[in-house]
PDB file of C-alpha atoms in Angstrom:
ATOM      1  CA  UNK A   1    -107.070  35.226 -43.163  1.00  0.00           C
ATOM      2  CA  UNK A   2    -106.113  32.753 -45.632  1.00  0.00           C
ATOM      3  CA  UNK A   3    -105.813  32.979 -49.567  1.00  0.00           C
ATOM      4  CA  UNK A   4    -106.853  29.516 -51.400  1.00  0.00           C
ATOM      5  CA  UNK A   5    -102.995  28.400 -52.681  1.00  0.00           C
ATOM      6  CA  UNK A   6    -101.509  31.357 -51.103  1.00  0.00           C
ATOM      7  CA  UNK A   7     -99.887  31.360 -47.356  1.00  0.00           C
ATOM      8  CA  UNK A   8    -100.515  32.387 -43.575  1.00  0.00           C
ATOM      9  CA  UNK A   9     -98.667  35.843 -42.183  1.00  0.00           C
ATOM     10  CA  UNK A  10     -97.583  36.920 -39.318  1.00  0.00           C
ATOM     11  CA  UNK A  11     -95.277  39.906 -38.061  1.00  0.00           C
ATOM     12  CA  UNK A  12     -92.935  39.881 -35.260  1.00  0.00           C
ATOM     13  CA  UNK A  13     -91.673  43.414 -36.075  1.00  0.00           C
ATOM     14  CA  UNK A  14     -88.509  42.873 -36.824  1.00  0.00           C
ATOM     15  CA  UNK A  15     -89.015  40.124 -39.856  1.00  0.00           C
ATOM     16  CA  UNK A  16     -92.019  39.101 -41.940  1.00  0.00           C
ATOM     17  CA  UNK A  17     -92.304  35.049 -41.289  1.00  0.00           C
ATOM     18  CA  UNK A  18     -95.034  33.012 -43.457  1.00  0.00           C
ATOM     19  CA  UNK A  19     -95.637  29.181 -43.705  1.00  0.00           C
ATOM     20  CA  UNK A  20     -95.781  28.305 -47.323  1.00  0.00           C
ATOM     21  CA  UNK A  21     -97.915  25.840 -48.610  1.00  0.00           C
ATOM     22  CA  UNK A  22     -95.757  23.303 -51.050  1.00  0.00           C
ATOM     23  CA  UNK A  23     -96.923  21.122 -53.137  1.00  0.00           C
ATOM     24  CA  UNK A  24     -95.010  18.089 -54.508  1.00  0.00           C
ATOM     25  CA  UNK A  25     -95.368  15.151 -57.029  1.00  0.00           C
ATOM     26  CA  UNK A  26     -94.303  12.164 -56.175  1.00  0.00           C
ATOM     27  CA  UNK A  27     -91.087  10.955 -58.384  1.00  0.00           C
ATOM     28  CA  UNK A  28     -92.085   9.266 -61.391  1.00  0.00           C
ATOM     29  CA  UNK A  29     -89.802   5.751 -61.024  1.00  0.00           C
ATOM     30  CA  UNK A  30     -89.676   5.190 -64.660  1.00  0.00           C
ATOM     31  CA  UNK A  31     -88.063   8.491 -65.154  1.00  0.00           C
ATOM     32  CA  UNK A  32     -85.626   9.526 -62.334  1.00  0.00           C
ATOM     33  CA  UNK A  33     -85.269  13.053 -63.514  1.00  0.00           C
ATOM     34  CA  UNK A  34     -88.939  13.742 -64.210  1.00  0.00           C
ATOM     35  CA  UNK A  35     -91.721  15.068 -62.111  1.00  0.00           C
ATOM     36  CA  UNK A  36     -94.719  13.788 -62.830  1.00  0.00           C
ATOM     37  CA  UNK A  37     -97.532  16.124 -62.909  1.00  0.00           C
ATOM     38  CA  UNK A  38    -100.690  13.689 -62.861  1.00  0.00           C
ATOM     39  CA  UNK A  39     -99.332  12.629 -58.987  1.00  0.00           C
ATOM     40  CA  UNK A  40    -101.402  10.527 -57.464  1.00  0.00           C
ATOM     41  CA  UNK A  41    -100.863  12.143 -53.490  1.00  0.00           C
ATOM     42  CA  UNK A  42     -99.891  15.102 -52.555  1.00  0.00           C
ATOM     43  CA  UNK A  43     -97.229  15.868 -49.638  1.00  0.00           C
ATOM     44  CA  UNK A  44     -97.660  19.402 -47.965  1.00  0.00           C
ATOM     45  CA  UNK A  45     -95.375  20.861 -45.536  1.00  0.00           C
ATOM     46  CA  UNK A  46     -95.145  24.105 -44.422  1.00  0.00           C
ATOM     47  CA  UNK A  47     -91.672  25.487 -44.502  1.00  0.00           C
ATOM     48  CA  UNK A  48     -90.659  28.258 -42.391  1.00  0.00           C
ATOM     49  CA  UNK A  49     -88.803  31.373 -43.577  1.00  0.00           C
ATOM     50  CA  UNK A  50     -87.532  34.272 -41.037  1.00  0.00           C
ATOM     51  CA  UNK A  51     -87.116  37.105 -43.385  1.00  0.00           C
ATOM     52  CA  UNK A  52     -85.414  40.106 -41.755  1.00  0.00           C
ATOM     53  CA  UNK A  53     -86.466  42.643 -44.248  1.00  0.00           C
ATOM     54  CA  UNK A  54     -89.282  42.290 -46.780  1.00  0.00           C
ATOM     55  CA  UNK A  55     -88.824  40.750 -50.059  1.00  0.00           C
ATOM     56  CA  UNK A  56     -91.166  42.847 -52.227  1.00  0.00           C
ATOM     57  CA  UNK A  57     -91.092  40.730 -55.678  1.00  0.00           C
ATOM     58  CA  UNK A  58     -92.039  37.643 -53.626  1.00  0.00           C
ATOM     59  CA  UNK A  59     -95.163  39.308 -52.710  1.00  0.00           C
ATOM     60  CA  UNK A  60     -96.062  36.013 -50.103  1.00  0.00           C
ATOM     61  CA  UNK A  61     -98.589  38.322 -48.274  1.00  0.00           C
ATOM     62  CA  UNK A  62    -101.604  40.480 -48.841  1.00  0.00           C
ATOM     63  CA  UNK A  63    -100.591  43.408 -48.814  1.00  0.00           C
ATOM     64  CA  UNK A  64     -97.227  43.712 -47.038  1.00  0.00           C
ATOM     65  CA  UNK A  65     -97.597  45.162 -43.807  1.00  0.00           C
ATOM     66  CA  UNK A  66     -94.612  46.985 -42.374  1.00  0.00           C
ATOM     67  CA  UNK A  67     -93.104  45.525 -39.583  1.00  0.00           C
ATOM     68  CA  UNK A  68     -93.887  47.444 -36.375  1.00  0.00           C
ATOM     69  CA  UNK A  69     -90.446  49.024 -35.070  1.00  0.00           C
ATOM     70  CA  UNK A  70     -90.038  49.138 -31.287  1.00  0.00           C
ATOM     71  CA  UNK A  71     -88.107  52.384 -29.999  1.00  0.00           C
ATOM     72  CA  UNK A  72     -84.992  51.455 -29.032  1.00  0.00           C
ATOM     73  CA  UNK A  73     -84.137  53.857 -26.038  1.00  0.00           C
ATOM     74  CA  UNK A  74     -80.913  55.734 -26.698  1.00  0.00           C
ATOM     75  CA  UNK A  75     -78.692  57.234 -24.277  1.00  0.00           C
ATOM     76  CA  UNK A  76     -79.177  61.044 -22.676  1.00  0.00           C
ATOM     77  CA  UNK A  77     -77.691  63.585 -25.146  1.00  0.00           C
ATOM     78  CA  UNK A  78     -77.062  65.626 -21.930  1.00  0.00           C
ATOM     79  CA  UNK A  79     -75.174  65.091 -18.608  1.00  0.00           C
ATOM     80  CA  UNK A  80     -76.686  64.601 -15.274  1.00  0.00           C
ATOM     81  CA  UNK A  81     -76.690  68.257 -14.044  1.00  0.00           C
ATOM     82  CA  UNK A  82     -73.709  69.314 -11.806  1.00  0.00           C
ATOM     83  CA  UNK A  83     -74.136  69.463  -8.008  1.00  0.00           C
ATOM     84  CA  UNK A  84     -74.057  73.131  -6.564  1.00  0.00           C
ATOM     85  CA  UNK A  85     -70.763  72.297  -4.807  1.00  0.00           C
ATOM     86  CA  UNK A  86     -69.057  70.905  -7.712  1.00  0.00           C
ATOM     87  CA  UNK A  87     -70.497  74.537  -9.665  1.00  0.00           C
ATOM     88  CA  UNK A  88     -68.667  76.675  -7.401  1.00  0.00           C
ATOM     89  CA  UNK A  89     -65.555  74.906  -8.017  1.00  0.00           C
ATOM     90  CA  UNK A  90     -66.001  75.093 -11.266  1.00  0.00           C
ATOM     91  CA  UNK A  91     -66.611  79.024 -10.947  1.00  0.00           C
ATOM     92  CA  UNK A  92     -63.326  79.442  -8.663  1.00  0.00           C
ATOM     93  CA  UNK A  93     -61.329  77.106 -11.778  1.00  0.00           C
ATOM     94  CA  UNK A  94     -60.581  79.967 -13.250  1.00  0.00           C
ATOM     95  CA  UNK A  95     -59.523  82.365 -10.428  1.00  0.00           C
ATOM     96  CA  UNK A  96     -56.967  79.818  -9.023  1.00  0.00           C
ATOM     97  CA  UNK A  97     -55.587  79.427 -12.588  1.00  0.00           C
ATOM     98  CA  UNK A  98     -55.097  83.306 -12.705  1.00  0.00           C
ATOM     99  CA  UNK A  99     -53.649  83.385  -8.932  1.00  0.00           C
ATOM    100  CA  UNK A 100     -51.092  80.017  -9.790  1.00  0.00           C
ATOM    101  CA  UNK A 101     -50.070  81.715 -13.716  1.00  0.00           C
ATOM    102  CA  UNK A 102     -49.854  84.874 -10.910  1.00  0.00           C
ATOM    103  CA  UNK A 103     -47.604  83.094  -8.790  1.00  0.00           C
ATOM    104  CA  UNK A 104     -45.051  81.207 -11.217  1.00  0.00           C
ATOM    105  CA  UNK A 105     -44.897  85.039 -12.899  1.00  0.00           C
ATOM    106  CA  UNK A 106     -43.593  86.268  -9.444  1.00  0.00           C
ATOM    107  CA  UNK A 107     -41.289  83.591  -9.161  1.00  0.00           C
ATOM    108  CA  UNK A 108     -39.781  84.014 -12.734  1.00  0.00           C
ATOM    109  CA  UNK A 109     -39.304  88.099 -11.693  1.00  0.00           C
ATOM    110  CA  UNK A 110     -35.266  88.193 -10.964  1.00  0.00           C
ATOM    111  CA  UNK A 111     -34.644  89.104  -7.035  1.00  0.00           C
ATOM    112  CA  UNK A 112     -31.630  90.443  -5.536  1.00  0.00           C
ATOM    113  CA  UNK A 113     -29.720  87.485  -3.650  1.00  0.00           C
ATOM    114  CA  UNK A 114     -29.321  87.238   0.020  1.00  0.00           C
ATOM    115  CA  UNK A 115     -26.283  88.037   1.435  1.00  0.00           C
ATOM    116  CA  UNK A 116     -24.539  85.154   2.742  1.00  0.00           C
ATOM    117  CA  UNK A 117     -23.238  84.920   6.158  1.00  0.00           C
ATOM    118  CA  UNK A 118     -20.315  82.137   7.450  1.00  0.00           C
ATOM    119  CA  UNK A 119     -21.283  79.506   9.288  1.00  0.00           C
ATOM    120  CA  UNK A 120     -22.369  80.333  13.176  1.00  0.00           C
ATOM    121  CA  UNK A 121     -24.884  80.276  15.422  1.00  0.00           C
ATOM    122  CA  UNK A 122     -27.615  82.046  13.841  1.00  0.00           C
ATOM    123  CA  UNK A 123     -25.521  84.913  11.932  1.00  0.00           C
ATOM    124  CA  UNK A 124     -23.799  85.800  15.108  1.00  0.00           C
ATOM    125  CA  UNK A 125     -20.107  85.873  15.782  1.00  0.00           C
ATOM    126  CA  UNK A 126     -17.860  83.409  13.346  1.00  0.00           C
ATOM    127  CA  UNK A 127     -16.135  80.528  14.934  1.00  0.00           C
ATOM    128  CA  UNK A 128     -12.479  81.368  15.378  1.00  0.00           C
ATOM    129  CA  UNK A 129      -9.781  79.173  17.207  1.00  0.00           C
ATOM    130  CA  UNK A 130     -11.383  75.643  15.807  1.00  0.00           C
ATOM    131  CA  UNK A 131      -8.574  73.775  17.294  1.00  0.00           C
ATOM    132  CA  UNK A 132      -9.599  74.145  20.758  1.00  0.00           C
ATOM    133  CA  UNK A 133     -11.334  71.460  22.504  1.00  0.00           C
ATOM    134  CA  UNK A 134     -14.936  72.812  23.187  1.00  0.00           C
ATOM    135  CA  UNK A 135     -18.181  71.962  22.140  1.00  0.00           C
ATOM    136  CA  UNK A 136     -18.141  74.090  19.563  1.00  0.00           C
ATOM    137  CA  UNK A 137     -14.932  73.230  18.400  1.00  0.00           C
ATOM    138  CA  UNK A 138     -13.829  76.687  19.185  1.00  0.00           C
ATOM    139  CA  UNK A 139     -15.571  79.808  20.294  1.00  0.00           C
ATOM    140  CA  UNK A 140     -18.338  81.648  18.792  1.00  0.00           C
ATOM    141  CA  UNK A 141     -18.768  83.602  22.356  1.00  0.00           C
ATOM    142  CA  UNK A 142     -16.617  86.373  22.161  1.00  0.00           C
ATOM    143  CA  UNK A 143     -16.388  90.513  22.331  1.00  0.00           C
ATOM    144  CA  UNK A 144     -13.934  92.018  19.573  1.00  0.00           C
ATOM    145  CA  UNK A 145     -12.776  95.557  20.556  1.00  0.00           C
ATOM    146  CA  UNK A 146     -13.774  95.389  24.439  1.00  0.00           C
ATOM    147  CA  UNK A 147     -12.796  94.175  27.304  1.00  0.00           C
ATOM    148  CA  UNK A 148     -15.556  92.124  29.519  1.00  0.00           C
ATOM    149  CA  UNK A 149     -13.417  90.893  31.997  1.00  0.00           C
ATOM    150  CA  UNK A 150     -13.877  91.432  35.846  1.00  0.00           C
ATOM    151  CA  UNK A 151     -10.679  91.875  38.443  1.00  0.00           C
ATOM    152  CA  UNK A 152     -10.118  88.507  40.706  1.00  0.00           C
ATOM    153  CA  UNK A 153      -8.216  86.220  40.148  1.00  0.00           C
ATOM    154  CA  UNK A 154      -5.883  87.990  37.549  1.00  0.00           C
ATOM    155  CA  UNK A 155      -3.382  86.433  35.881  1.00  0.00           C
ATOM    156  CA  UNK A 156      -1.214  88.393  33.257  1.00  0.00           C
ATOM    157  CA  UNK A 157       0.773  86.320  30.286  1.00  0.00           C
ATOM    158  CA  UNK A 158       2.625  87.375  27.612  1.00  0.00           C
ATOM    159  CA  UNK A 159       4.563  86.705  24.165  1.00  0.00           C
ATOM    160  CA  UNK A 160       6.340  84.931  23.080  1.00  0.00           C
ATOM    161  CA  UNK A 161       3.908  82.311  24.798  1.00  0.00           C
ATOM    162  CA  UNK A 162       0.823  83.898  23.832  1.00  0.00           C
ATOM    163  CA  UNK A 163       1.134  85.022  20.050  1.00  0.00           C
ATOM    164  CA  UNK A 164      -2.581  85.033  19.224  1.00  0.00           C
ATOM    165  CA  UNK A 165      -6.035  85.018  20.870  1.00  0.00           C
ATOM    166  CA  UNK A 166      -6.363  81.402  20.213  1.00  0.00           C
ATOM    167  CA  UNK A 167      -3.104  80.975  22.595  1.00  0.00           C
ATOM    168  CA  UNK A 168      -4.927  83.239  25.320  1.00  0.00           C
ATOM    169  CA  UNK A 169      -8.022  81.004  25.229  1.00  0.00           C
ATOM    170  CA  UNK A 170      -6.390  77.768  25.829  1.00  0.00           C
ATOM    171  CA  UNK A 171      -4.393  79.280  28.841  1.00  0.00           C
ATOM    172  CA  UNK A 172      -7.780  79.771  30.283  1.00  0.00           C
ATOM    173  CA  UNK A 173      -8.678  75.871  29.176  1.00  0.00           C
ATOM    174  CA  UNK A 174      -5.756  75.208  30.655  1.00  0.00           C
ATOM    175  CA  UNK A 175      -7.180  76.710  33.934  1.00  0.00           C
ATOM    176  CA  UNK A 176     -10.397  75.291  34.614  1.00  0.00           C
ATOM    177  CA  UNK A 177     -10.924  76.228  38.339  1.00  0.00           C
ATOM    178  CA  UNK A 178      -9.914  79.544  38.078  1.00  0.00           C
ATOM    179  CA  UNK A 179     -10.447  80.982  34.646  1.00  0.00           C
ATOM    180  CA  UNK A 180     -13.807  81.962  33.708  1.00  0.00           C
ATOM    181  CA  UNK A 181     -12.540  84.969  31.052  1.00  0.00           C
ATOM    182  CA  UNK A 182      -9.994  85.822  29.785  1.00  0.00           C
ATOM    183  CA  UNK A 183      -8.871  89.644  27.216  1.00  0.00           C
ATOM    184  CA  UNK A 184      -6.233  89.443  24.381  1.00  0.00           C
ATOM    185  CA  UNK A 185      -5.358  93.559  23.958  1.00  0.00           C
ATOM    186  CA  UNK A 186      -2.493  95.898  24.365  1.00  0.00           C
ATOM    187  CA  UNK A 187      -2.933  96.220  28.129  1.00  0.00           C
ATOM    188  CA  UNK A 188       0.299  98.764  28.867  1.00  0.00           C
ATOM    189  CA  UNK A 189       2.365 101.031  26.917  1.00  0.00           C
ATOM    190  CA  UNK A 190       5.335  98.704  26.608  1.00  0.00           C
ATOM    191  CA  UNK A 191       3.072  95.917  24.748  1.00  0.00           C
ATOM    192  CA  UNK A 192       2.316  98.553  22.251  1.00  0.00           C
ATOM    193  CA  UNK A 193       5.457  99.573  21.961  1.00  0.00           C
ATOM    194  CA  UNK A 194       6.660  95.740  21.864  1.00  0.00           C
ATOM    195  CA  UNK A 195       3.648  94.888  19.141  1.00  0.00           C
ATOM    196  CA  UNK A 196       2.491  91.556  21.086  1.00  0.00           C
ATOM    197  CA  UNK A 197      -1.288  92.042  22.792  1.00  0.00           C
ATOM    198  CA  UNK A 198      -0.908  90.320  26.383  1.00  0.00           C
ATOM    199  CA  UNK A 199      -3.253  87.852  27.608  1.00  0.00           C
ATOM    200  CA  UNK A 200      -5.266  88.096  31.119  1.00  0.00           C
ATOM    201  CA  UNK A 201      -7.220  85.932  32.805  1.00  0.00           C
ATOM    202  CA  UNK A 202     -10.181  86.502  35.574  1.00  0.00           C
ATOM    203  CA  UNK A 203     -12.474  84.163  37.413  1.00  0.00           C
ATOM    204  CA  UNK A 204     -15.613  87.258  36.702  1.00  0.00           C
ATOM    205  CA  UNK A 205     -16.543  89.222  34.478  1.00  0.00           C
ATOM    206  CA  UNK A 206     -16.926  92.940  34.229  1.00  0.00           C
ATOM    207  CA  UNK A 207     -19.661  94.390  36.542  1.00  0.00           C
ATOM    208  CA  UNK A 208     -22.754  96.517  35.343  1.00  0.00           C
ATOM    209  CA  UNK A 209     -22.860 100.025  36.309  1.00  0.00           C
ATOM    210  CA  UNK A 210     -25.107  99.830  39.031  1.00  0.00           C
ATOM    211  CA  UNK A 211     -23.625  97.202  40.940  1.00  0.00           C
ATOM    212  CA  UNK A 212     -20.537  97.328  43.080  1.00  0.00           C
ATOM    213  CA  UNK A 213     -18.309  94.907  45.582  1.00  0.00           C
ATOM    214  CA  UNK A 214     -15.811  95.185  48.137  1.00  0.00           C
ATOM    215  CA  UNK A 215     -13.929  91.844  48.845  1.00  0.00           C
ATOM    216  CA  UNK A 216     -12.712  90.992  52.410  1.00  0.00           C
ATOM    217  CA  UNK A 217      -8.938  90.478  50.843  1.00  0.00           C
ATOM    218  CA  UNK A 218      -8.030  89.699  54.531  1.00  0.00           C
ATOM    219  CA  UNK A 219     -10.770  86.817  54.846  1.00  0.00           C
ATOM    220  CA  UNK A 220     -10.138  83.488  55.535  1.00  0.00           C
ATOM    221  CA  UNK A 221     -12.216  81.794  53.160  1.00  0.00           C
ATOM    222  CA  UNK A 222     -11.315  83.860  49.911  1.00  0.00           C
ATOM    223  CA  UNK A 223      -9.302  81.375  48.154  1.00  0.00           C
ATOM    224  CA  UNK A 224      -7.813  81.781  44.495  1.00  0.00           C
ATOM    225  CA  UNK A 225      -8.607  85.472  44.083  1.00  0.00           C
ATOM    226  CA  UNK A 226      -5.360  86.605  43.941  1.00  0.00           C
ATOM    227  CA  UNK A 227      -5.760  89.347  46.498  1.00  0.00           C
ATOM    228  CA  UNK A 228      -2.368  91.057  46.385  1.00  0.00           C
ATOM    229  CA  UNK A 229      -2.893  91.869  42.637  1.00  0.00           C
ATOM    230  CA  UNK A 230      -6.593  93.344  43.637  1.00  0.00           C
ATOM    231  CA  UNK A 231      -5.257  95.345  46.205  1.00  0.00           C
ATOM    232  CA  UNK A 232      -2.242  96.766  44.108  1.00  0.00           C
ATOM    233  CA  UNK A 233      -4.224  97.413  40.834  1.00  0.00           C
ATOM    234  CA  UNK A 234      -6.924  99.285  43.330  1.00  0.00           C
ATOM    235  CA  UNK A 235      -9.460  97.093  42.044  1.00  0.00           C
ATOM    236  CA  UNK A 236     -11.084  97.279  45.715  1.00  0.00           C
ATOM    237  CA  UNK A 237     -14.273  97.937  45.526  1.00  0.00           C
ATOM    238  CA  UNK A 238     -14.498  96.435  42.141  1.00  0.00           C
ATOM    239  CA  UNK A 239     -17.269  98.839  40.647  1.00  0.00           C
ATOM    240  CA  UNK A 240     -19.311  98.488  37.814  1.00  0.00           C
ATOM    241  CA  UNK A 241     -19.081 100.254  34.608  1.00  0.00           C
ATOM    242  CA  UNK A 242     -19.629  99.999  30.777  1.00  0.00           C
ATOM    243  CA  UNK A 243     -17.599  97.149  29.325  1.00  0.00           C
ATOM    244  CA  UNK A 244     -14.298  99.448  28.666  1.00  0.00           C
ATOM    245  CA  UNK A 245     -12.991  99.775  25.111  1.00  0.00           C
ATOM    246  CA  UNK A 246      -9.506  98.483  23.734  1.00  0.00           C
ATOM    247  CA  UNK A 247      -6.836 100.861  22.375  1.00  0.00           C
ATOM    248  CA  UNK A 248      -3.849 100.065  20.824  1.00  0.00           C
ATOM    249  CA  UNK A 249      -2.137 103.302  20.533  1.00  0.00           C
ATOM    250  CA  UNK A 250       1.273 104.637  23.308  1.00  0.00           C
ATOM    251  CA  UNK A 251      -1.753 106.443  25.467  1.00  0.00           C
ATOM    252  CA  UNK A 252      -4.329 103.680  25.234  1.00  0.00           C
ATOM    253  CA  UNK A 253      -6.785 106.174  25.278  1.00  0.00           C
ATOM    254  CA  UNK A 254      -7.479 106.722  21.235  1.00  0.00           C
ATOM    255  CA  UNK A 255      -6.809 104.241  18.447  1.00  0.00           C
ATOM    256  CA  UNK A 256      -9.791 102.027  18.958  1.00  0.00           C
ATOM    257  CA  UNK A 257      -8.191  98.687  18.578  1.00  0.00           C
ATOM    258  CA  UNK A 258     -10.794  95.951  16.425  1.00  0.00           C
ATOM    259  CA  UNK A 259      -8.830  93.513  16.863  1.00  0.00           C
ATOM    260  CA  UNK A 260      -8.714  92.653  20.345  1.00  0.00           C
ATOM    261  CA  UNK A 261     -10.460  89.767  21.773  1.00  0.00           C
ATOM    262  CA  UNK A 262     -12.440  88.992  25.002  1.00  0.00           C
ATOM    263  CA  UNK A 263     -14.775  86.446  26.059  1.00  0.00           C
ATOM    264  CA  UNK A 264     -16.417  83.840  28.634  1.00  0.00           C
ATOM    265  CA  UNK A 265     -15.232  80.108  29.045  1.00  0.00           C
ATOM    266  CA  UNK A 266     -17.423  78.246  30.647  1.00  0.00           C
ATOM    267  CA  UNK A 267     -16.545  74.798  32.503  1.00  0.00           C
ATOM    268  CA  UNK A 268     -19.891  72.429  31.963  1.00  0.00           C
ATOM    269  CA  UNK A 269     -20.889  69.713  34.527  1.00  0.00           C
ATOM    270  CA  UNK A 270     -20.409  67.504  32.096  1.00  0.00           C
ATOM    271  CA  UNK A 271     -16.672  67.995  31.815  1.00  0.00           C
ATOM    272  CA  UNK A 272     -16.989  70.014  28.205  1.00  0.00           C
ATOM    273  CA  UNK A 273     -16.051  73.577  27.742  1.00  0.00           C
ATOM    274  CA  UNK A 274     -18.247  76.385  26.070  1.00  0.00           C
ATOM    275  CA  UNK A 275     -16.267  79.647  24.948  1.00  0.00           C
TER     276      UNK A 275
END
């Protein structure tokens, strides 16, 4: 509706706009600063005014409607729910803390060390003799206190050219055809007696108990088995037995001796030496 002098009103909800009607006098000419009020035209326009809020003393409406408010949509207060999977781990959060604060409380707990073994071949037998020329630069295949040696090819050294086991082991180097093991020990009394271990060298090693051989000493094709030596020592049949003990007392018979030495060296295809 229209009011006679008044204005048109419309809302667009978020600011009351009205065209106004305005009047105006044309400028008296005789006096620049004066507004005549007996004009003789009128000029209306209709000005346009975008009020965001209402203006109550201006009162350009009957009655002032409030603006209609549209509901902004806000966002979701709550989360999208959790997938089952995503639950459970949620539910197990809580046991793996308890199992890991478990865990670094076991480690913390103070544990007797291990004992610590010298380098070898899986906590076996210590390299001794690291000098030699062998694979493993030395031997870590070795008996201490026992003799594994067979009975051919013998071959008996003594100090002052063999003065340690390491000595003993490179005479059977020395001898790759023939030597194949070789005993550092107190073999008679008079080495005792003396205080130098001998060295002897085989081509075999001792023989189990259940097995026993006879050698054809007289045989034509026997060749570096040192047959007089076999046959003098009685060593024909060579039978098998226990690998026999060391001794190092007048008797041989008693004083365990720990500190003799016997062992393999093996002659590889390859032209290296394993002991």
């Amino acid at each position: 509706m229209r009011r006679a002098g008044g204005s048109h009103g419309f809302n667009l909800g978020l600011a009351q706009i009205d065209y106004i009607d305005v009047h105006l006098a044309p400028r008296d000419t005789t006096h620049p600063h004066h507004t005549s009020p007996s004009s003789i035209g009128i000029t209306q326009f209709k000005a346009l005014l975008l009020l965001p809020f209402s203006i109550s003393p201006i009162n350009l409406t009957p009655p002032f409607r409030p603006p209609t408010l549209h509901k902004i949509p806000q966002a979701p207060t709550s989360l999208p729910s959790t997938p089952k999977h995503l639950q459970q781990q949620k539910m197990h959060l809580p046991t793996i803390l308890s199992l890991t604060l478990l865990s670094t409380l076991t480690l913390a707990i103070p544990v007797a060390p291990r004992p610590t073994y010298p380098r070898d071949n899986d906590h076996g037998l210590s390299p001794i003799c690291h000098h030699l020329n062998t694979t493993s630069h030395g031997c870590v295949r070795y008996v201490r206190g026992f003799d594994v040696t067979g009975v051919v090819t013998e071959v008996d050294l003594a100090f002052p050219l063999i003065q340690d086991e390491c000595d003993c082991i490179q005479q059977c180097l020395s001898r790759p055809t023939t030597c194949a093991a070789y005993v550092w020990k107190f073999s008679t009394p008079a080495a005792v007696q003396a205080g130098h271990r001998t060295c002897t060298l085989y081509s075999q090693f001792n023989l189990p108990s259940a097995v026993q051989i006879e050698i054809a000493l007289n045989s034509s094709l026997n060749a570096n088995i040192n047959a007089p030596e076999i046959a003098m020592l009685g060593n024909n049949p060579q039978a098998g037995a226990p690998v026999p003990q060391a001794f190092k007392d007048a008797a041989l018979n008693t004083v365990a001796d720990g500190d003799a030495v016997s062992g393999p060296v093996w002659q590889l295809a390859n032209g290296q030496a394993v002991c």
